[in-house]
PDB file of C-alpha atoms (C1' of nucleotides) in Angstrom:
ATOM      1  CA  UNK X   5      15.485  -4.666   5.472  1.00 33.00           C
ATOM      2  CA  UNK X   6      14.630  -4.777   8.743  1.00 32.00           C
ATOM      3  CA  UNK X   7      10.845  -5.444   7.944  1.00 35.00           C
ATOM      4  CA  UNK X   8      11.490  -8.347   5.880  1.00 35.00           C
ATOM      5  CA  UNK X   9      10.213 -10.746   8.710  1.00 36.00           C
ATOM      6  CA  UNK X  10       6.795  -9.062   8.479  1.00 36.00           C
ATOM      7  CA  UNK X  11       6.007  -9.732   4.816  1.00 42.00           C
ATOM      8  CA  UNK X  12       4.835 -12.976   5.693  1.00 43.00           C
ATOM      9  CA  UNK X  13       1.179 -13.593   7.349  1.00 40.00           C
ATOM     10  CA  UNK X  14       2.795 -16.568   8.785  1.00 42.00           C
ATOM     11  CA  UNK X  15       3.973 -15.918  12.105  1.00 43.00           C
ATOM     12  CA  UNK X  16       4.786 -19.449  14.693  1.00 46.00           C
ATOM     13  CA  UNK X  17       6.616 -18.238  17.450  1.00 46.00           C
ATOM     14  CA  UNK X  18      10.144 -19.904  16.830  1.00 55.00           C
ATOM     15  CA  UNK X  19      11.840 -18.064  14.771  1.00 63.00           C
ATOM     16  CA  UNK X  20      15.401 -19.872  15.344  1.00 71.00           C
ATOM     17  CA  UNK X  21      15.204 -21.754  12.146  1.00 73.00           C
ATOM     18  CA  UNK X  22      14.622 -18.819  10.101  1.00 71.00           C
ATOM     19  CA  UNK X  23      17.053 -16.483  11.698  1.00 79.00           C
ATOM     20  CA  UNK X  24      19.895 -19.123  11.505  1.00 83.00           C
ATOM     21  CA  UNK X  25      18.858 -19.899   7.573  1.00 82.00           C
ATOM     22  CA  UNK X  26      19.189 -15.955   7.050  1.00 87.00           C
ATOM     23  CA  UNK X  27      22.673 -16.760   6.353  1.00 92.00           C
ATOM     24  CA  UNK X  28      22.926 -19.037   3.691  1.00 93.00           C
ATOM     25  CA  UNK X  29      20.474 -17.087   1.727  1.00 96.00           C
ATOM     26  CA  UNK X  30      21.553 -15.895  -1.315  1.00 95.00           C
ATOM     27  CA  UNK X  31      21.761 -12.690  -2.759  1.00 94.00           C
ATOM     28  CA  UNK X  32      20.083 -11.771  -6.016  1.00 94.00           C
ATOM     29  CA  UNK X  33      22.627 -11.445  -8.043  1.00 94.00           C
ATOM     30  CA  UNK X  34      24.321 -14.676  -7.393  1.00 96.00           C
ATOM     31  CA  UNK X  35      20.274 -16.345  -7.524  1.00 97.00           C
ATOM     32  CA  UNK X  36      19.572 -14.756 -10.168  1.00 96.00           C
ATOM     33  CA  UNK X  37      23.103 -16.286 -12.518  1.00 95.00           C
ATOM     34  CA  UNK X  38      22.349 -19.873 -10.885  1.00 97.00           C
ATOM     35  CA  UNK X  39      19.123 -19.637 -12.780  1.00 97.00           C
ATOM     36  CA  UNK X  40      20.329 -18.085 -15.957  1.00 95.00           C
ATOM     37  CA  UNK X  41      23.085 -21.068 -16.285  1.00 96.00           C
ATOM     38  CA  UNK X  42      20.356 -23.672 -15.129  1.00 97.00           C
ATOM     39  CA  UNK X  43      18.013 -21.896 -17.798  1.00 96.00           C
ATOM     40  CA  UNK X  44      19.886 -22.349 -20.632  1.00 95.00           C
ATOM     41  CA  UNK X  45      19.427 -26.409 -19.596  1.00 96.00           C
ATOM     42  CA  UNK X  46      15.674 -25.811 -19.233  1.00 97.00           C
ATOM     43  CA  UNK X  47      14.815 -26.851 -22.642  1.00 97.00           C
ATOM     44  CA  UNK X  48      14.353 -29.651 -24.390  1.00 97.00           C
ATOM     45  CA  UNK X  49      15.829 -27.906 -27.814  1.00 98.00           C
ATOM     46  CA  UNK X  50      18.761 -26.648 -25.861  1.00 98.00           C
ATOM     47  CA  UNK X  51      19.056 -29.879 -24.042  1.00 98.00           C
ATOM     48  CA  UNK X  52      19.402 -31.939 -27.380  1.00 98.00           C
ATOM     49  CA  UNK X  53      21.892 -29.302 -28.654  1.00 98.00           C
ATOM     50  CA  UNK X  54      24.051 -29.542 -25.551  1.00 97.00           C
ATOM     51  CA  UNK X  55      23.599 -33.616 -25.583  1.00 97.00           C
ATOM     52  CA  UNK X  56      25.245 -33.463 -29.498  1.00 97.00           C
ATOM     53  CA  UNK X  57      28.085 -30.876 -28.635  1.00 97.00           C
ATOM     54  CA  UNK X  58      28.399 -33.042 -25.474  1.00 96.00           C
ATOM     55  CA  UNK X  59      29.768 -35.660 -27.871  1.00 96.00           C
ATOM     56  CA  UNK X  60      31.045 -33.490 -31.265  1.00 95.00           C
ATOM     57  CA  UNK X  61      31.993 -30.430 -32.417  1.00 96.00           C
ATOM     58  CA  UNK X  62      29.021 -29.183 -34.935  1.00 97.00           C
ATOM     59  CA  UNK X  63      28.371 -26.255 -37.367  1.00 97.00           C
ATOM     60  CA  UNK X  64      24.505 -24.789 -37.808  1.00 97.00           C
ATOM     61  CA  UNK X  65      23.346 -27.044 -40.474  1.00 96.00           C
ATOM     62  CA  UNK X  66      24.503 -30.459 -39.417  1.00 96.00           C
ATOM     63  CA  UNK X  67      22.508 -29.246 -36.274  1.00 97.00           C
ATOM     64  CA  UNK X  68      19.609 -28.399 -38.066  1.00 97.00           C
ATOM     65  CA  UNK X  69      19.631 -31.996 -40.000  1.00 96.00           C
ATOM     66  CA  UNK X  70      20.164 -34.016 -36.624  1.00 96.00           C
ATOM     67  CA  UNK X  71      17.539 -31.649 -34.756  1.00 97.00           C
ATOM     68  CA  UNK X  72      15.058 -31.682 -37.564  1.00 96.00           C
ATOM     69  CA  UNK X  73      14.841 -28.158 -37.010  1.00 97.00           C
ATOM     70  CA  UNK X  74      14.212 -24.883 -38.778  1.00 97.00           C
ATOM     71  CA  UNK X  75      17.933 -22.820 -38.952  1.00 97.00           C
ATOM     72  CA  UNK X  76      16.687 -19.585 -37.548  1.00 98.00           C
ATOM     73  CA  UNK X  77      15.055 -21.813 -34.766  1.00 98.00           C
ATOM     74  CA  UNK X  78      18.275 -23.332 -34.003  1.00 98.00           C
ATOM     75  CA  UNK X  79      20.519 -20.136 -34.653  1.00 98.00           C
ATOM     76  CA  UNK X  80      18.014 -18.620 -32.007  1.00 98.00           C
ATOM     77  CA  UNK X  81      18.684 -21.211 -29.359  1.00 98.00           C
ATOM     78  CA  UNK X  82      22.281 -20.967 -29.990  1.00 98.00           C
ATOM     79  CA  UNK X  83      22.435 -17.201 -29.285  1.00 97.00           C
ATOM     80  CA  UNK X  84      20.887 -18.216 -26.039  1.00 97.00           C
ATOM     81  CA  UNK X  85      23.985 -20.394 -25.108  1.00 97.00           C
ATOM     82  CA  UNK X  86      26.238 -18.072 -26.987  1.00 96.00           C
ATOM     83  CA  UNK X  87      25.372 -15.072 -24.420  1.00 94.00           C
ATOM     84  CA  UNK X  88      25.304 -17.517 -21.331  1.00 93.00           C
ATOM     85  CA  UNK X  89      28.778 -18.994 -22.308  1.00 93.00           C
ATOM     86  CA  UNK X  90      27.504 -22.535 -22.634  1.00 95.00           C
ATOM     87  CA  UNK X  91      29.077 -22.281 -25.824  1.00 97.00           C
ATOM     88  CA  UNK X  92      31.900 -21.422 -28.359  1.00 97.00           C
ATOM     89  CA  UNK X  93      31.678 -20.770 -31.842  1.00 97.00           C
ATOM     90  CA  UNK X  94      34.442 -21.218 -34.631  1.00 96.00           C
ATOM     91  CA  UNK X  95      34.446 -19.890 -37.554  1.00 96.00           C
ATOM     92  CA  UNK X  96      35.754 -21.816 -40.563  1.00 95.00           C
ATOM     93  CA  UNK X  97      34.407 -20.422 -44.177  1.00 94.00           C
ATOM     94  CA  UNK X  98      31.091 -20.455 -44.332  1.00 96.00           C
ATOM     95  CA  UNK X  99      30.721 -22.495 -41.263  1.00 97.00           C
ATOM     96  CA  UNK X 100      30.290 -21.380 -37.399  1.00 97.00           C
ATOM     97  CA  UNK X 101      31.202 -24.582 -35.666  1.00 97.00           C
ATOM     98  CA  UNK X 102      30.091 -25.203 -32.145  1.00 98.00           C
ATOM     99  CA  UNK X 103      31.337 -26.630 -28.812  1.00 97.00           C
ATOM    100  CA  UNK X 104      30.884 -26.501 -25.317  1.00 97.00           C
ATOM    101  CA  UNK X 105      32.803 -24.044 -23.696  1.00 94.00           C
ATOM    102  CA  UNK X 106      33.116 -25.438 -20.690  1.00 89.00           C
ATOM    103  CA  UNK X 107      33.515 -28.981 -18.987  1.00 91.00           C
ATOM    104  CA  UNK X 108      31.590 -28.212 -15.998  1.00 91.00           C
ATOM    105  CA  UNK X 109      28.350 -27.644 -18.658  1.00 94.00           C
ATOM    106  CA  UNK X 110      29.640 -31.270 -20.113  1.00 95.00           C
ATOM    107  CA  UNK X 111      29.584 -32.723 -16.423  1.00 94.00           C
ATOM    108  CA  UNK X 112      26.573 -30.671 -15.574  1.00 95.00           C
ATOM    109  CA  UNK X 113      24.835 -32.121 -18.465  1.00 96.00           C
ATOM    110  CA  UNK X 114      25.344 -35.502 -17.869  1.00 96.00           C
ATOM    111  CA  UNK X 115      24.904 -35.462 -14.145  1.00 94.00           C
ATOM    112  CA  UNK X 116      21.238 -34.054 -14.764  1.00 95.00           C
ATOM    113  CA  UNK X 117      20.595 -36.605 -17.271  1.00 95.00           C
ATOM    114  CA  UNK X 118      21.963 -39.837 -15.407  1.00 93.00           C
ATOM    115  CA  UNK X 119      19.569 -38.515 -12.743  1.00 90.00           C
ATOM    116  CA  UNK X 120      16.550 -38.570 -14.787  1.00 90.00           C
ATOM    117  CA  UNK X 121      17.831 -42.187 -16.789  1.00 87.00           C
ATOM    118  CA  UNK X 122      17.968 -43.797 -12.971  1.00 79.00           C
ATOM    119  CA  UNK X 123      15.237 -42.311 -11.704  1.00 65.00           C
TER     120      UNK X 123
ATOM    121  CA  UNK D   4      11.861 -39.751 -40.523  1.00 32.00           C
ATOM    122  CA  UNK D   5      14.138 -40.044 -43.771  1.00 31.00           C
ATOM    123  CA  UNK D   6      13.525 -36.746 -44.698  1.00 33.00           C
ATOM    124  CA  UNK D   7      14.445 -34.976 -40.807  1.00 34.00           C
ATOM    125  CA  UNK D   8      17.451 -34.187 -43.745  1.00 35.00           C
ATOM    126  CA  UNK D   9      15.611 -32.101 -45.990  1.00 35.00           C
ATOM    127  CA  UNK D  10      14.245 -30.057 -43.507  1.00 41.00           C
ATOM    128  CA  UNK D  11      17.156 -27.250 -43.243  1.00 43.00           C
ATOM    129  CA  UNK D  12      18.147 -25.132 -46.013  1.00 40.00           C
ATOM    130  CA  UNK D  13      21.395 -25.923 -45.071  1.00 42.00           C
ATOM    131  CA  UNK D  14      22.907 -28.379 -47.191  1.00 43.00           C
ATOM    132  CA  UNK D  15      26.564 -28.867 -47.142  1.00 46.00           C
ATOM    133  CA  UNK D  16      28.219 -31.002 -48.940  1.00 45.00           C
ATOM    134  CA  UNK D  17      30.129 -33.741 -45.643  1.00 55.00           C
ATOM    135  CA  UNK D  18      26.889 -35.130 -44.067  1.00 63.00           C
ATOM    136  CA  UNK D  19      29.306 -37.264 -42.516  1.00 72.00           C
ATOM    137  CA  UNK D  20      29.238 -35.186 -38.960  1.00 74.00           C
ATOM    138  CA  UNK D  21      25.388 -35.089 -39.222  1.00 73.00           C
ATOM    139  CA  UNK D  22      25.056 -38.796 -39.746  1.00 80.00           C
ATOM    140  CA  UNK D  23      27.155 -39.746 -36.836  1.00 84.00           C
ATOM    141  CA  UNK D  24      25.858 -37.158 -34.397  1.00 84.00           C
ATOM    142  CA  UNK D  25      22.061 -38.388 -34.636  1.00 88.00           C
ATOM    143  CA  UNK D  26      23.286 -41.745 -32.760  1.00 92.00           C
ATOM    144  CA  UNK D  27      23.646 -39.095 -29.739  1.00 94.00           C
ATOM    145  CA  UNK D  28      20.605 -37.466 -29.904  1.00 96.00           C
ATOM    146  CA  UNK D  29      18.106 -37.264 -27.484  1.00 95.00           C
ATOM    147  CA  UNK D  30      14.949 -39.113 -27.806  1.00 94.00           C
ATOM    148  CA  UNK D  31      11.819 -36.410 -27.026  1.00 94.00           C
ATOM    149  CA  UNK D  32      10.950 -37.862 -23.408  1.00 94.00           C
ATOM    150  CA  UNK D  33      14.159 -37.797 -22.347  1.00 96.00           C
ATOM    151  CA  UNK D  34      15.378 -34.244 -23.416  1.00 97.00           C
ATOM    152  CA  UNK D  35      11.979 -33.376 -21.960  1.00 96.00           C
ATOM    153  CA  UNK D  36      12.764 -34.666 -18.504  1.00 95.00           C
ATOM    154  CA  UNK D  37      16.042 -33.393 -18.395  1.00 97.00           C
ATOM    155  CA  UNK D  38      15.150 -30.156 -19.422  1.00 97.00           C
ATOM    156  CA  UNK D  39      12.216 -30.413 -16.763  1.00 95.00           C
ATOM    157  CA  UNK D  40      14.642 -31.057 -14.045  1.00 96.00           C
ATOM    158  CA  UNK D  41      17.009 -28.247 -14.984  1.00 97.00           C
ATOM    159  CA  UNK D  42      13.742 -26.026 -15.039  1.00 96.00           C
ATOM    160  CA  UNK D  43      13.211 -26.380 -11.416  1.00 95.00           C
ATOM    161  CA  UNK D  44      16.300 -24.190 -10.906  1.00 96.00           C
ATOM    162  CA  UNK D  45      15.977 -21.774 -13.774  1.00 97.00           C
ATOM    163  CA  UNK D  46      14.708 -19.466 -11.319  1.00 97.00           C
ATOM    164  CA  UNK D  47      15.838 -17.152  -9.196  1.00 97.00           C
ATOM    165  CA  UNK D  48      12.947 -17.610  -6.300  1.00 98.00           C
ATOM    166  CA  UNK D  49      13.513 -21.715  -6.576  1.00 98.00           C
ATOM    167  CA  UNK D  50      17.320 -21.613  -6.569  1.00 98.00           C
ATOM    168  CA  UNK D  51      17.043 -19.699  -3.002  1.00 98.00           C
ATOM    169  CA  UNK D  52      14.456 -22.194  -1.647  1.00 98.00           C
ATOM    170  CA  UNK D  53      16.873 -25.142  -2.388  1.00 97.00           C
ATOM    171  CA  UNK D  54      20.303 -22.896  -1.848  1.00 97.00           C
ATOM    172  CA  UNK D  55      18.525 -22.526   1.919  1.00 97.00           C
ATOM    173  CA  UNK D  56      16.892 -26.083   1.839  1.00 97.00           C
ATOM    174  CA  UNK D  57      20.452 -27.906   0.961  1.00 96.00           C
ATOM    175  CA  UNK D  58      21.589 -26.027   4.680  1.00 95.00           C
ATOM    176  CA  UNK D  59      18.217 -26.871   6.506  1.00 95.00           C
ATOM    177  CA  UNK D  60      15.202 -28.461   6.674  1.00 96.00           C
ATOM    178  CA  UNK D  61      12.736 -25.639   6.859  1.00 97.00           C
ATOM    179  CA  UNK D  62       8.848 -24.815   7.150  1.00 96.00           C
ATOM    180  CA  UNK D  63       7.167 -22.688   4.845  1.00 97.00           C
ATOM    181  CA  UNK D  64       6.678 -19.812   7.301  1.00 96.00           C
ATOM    182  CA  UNK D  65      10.448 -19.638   7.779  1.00 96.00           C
ATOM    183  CA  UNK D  66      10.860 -19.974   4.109  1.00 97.00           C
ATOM    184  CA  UNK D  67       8.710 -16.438   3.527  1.00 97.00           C
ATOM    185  CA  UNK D  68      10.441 -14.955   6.208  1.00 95.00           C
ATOM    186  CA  UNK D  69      13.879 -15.363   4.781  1.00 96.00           C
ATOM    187  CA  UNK D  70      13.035 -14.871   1.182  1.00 96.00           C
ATOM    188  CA  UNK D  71      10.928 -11.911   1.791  1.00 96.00           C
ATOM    189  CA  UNK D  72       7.915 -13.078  -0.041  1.00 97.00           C
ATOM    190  CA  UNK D  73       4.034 -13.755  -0.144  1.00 97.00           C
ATOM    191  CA  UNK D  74       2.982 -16.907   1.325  1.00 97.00           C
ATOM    192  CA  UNK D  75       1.306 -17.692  -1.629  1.00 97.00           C
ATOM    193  CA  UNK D  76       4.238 -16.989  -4.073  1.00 98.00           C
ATOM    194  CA  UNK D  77       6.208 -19.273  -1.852  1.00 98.00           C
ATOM    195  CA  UNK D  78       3.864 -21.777  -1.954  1.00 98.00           C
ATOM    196  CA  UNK D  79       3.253 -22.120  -5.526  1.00 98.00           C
ATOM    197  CA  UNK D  80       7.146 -22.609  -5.708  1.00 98.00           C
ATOM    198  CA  UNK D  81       7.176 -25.139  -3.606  1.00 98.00           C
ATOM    199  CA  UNK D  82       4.238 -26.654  -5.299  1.00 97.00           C
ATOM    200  CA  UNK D  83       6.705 -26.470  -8.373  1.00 97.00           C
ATOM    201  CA  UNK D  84       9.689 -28.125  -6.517  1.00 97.00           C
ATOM    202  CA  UNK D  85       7.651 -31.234  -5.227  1.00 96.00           C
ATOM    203  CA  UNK D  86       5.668 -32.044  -8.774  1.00 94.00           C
ATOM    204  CA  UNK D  87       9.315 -32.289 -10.119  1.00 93.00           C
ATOM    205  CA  UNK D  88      10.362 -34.294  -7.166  1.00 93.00           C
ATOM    206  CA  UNK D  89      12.886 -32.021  -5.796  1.00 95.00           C
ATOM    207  CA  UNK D  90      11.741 -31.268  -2.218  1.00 97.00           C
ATOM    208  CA  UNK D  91       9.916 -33.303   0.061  1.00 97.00           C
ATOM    209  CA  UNK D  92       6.776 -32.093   2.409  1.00 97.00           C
ATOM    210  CA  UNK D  93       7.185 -33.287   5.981  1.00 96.00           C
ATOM    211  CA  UNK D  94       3.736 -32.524   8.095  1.00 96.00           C
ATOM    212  CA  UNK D  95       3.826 -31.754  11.920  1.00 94.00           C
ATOM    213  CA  UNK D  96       1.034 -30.115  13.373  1.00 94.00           C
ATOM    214  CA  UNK D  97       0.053 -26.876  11.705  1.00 95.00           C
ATOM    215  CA  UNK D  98       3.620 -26.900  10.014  1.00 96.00           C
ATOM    216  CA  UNK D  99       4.750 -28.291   6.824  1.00 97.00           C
ATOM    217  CA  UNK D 100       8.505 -28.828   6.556  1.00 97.00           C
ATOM    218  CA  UNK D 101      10.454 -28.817   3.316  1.00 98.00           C
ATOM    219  CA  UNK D 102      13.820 -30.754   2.829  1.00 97.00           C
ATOM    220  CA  UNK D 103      15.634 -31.688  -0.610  1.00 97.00           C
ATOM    221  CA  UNK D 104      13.967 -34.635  -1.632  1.00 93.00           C
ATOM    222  CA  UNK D 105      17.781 -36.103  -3.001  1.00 89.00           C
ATOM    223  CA  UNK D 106      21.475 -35.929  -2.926  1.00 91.00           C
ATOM    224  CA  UNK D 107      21.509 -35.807  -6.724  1.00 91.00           C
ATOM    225  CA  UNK D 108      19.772 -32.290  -6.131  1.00 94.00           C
ATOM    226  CA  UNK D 109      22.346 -31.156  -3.465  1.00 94.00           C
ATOM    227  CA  UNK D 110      24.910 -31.903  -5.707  1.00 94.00           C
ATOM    228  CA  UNK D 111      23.613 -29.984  -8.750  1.00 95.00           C
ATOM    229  CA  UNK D 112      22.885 -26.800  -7.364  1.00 96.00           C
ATOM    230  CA  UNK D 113      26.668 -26.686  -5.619  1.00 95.00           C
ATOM    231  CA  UNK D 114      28.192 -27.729  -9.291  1.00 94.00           C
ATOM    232  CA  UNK D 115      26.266 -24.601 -10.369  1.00 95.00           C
ATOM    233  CA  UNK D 116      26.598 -22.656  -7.628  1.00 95.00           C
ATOM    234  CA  UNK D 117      30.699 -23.161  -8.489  1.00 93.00           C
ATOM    235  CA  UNK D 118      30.267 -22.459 -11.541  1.00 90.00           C
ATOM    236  CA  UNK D 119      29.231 -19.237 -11.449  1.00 90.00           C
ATOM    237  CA  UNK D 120      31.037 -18.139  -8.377  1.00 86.00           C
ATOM    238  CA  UNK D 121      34.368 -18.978 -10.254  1.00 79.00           C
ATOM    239  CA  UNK D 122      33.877 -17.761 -12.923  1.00 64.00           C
TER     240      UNK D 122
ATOM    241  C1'  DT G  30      30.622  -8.666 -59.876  1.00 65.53           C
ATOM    242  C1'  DT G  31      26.760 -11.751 -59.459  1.00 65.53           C
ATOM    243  C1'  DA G  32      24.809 -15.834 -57.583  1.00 65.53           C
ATOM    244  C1'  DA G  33      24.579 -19.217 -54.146  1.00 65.53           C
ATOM    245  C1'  DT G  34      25.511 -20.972 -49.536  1.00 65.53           C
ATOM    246  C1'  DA G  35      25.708 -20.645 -44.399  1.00 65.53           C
ATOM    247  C1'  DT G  36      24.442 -18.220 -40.560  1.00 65.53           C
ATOM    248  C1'  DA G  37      22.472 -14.352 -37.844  1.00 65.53           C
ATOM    249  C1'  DT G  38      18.863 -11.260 -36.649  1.00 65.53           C
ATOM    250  C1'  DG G  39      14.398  -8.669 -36.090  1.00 65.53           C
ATOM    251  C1'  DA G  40       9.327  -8.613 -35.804  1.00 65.53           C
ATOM    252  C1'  DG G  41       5.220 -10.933 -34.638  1.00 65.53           C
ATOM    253  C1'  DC G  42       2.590 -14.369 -32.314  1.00 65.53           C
ATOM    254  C1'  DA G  43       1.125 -17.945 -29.267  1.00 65.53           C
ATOM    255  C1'  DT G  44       2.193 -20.142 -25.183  1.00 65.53           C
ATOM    256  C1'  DG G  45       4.088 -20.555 -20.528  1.00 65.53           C
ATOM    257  C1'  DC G  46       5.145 -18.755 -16.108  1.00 65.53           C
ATOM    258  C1'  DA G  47       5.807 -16.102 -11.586  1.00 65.53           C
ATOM    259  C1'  DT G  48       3.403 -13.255  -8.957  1.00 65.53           C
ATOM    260  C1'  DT G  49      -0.886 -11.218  -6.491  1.00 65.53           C
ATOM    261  C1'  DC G  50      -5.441 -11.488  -4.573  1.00 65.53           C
ATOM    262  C1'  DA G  51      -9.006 -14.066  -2.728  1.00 65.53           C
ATOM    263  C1'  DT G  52     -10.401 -18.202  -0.727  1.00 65.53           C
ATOM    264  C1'  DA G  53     -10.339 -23.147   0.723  1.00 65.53           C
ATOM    265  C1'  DT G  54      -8.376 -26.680   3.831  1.00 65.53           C
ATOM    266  C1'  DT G  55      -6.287 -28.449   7.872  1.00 65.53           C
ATOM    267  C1'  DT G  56      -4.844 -28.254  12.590  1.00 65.53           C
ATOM    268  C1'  DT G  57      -4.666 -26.423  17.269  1.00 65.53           C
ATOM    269  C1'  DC G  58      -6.406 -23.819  21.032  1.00 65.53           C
ATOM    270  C1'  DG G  59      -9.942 -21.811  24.047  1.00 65.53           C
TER     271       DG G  59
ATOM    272  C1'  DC J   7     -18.051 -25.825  18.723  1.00 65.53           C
ATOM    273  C1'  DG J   8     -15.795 -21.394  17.029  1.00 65.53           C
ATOM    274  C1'  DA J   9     -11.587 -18.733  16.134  1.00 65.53           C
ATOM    275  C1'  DA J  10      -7.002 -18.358  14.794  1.00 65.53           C
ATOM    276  C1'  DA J  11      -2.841 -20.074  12.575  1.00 65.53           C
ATOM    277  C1'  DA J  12      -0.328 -22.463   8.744  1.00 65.53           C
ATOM    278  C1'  DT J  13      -0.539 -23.933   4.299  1.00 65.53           C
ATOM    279  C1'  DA J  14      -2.625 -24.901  -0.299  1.00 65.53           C
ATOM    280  C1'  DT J  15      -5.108 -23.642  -4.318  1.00 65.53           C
ATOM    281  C1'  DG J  16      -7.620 -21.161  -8.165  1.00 65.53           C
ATOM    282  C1'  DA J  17      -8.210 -17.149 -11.142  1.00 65.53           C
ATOM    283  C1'  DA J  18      -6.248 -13.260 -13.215  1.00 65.53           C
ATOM    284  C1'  DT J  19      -2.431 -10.601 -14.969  1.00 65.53           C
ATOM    285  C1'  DG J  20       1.910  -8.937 -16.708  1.00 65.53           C
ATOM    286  C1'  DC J  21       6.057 -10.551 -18.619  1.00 65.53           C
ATOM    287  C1'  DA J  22       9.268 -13.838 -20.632  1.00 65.53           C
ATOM    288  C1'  DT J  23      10.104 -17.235 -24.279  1.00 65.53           C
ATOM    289  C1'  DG J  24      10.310 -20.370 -28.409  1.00 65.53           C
ATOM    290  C1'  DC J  25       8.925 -20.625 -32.777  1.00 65.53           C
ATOM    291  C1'  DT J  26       8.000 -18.853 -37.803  1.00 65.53           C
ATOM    292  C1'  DC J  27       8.608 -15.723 -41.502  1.00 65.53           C
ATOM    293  C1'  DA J  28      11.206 -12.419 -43.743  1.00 65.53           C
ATOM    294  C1'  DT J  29      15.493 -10.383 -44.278  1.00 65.53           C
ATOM    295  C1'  DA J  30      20.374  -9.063 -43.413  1.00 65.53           C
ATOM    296  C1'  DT J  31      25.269 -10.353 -43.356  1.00 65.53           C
ATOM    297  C1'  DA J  32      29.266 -12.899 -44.724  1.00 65.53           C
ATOM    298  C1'  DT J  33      31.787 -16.064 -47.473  1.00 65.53           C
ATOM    299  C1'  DT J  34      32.740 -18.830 -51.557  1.00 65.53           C
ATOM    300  C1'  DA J  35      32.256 -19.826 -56.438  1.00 65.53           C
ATOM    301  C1'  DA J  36      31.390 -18.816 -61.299  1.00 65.53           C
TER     302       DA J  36
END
DNA sequence: TTAATATATGAGCATGCATTCATATTTTCG
DNA sequence: CGAAAATATGAATGCATGCTCATATATTAA
């Protein structure tokens, strides 16, 4: 990777800033799970979800009722958390009911939203 | 909206859970916003820019040269970042430097950078 | 077992998005 | 002024994604 400062047409002549940033540049792998977890908050469906679960455990339908959603649209979206770990699921009968697996999503949640309520 | 119930198939007999859940649910512009915000670092490319931005304030050039990308593809990231109000342009001369428009933002990529690095 | 309920899943489709390529704009230097 | 450097922007493209529709699976009830 010894080319990589050649990619760019831009080319001032201090290259300090860049060279010291090299360091805190993340790899891919860790980039690319920062924006996976941050994905599964990138819509507003999944937002909603997360902002009911924030507050109450919840099974499919009573999700589908509050969401005024479709089930298989909702079951959809909750595969999505269910593969990134934003969620658990219990099963009890015939219902699967849902929480957040985690308290960091619960604090990361509500940190993003009291940013955009006192904006 | 007094049928939103009606909508699922699902119909259970304890409503009860549904019914006090929908006090907690989102209104449309705000699980849009939120959702918006958590967008701008759903991806891989835009959670570098601010993982090197929250260490430095940086120009564009320097930006390409770390990341290893176009000019353009940075570009149209950053273009991204400041519609959303994360980063902040700062002209001088021919340069443009970027720096995280907020603390809120610093804080929110670290909580997810955590996250995922403890995991 | 058969029917009904609750949820999950697969295919298809329409939309959104991240990049590339080409070009425009702005600033500095000669 | 003209040329080069730094950045921004528009069009086009390939790929991801969120929904609907149909169907599969699992559990309870009759």
């Amino acid at each position: 990777m010894t080319d990589s400062f050649t990619i760019c047409a831009a080319d001032h002549t201090d290259e300090s800033l860049a060279r010291a940033a090299e360091e805190h540049l993340l790899d891919g792998i860790t980039a690319t799970h920062v924006a996976e977890l941050f994905k599964a908050l990138s819509d507003p469906t999944r937002v909603r979800i997360i902002g009911l679960l924030a507050h109450a455990e919840l099974c499919v339908g009573d999700l589908c009722l509050v969401l005024g959603m479709s089930q298989p649209a909702v079951s959809h979206q909750l595969r999505v958390l269910r593969n990134l770990r934003i969620v658990s699921a219990r099963k009890e009968g015939r219902h699967v009911f849902y929480t957040l697996a985690d308290e960091h999503i619960h604090d990361l949640f509500h940190q993003g939203l009291a940013h955009i309520q006192h904006d």
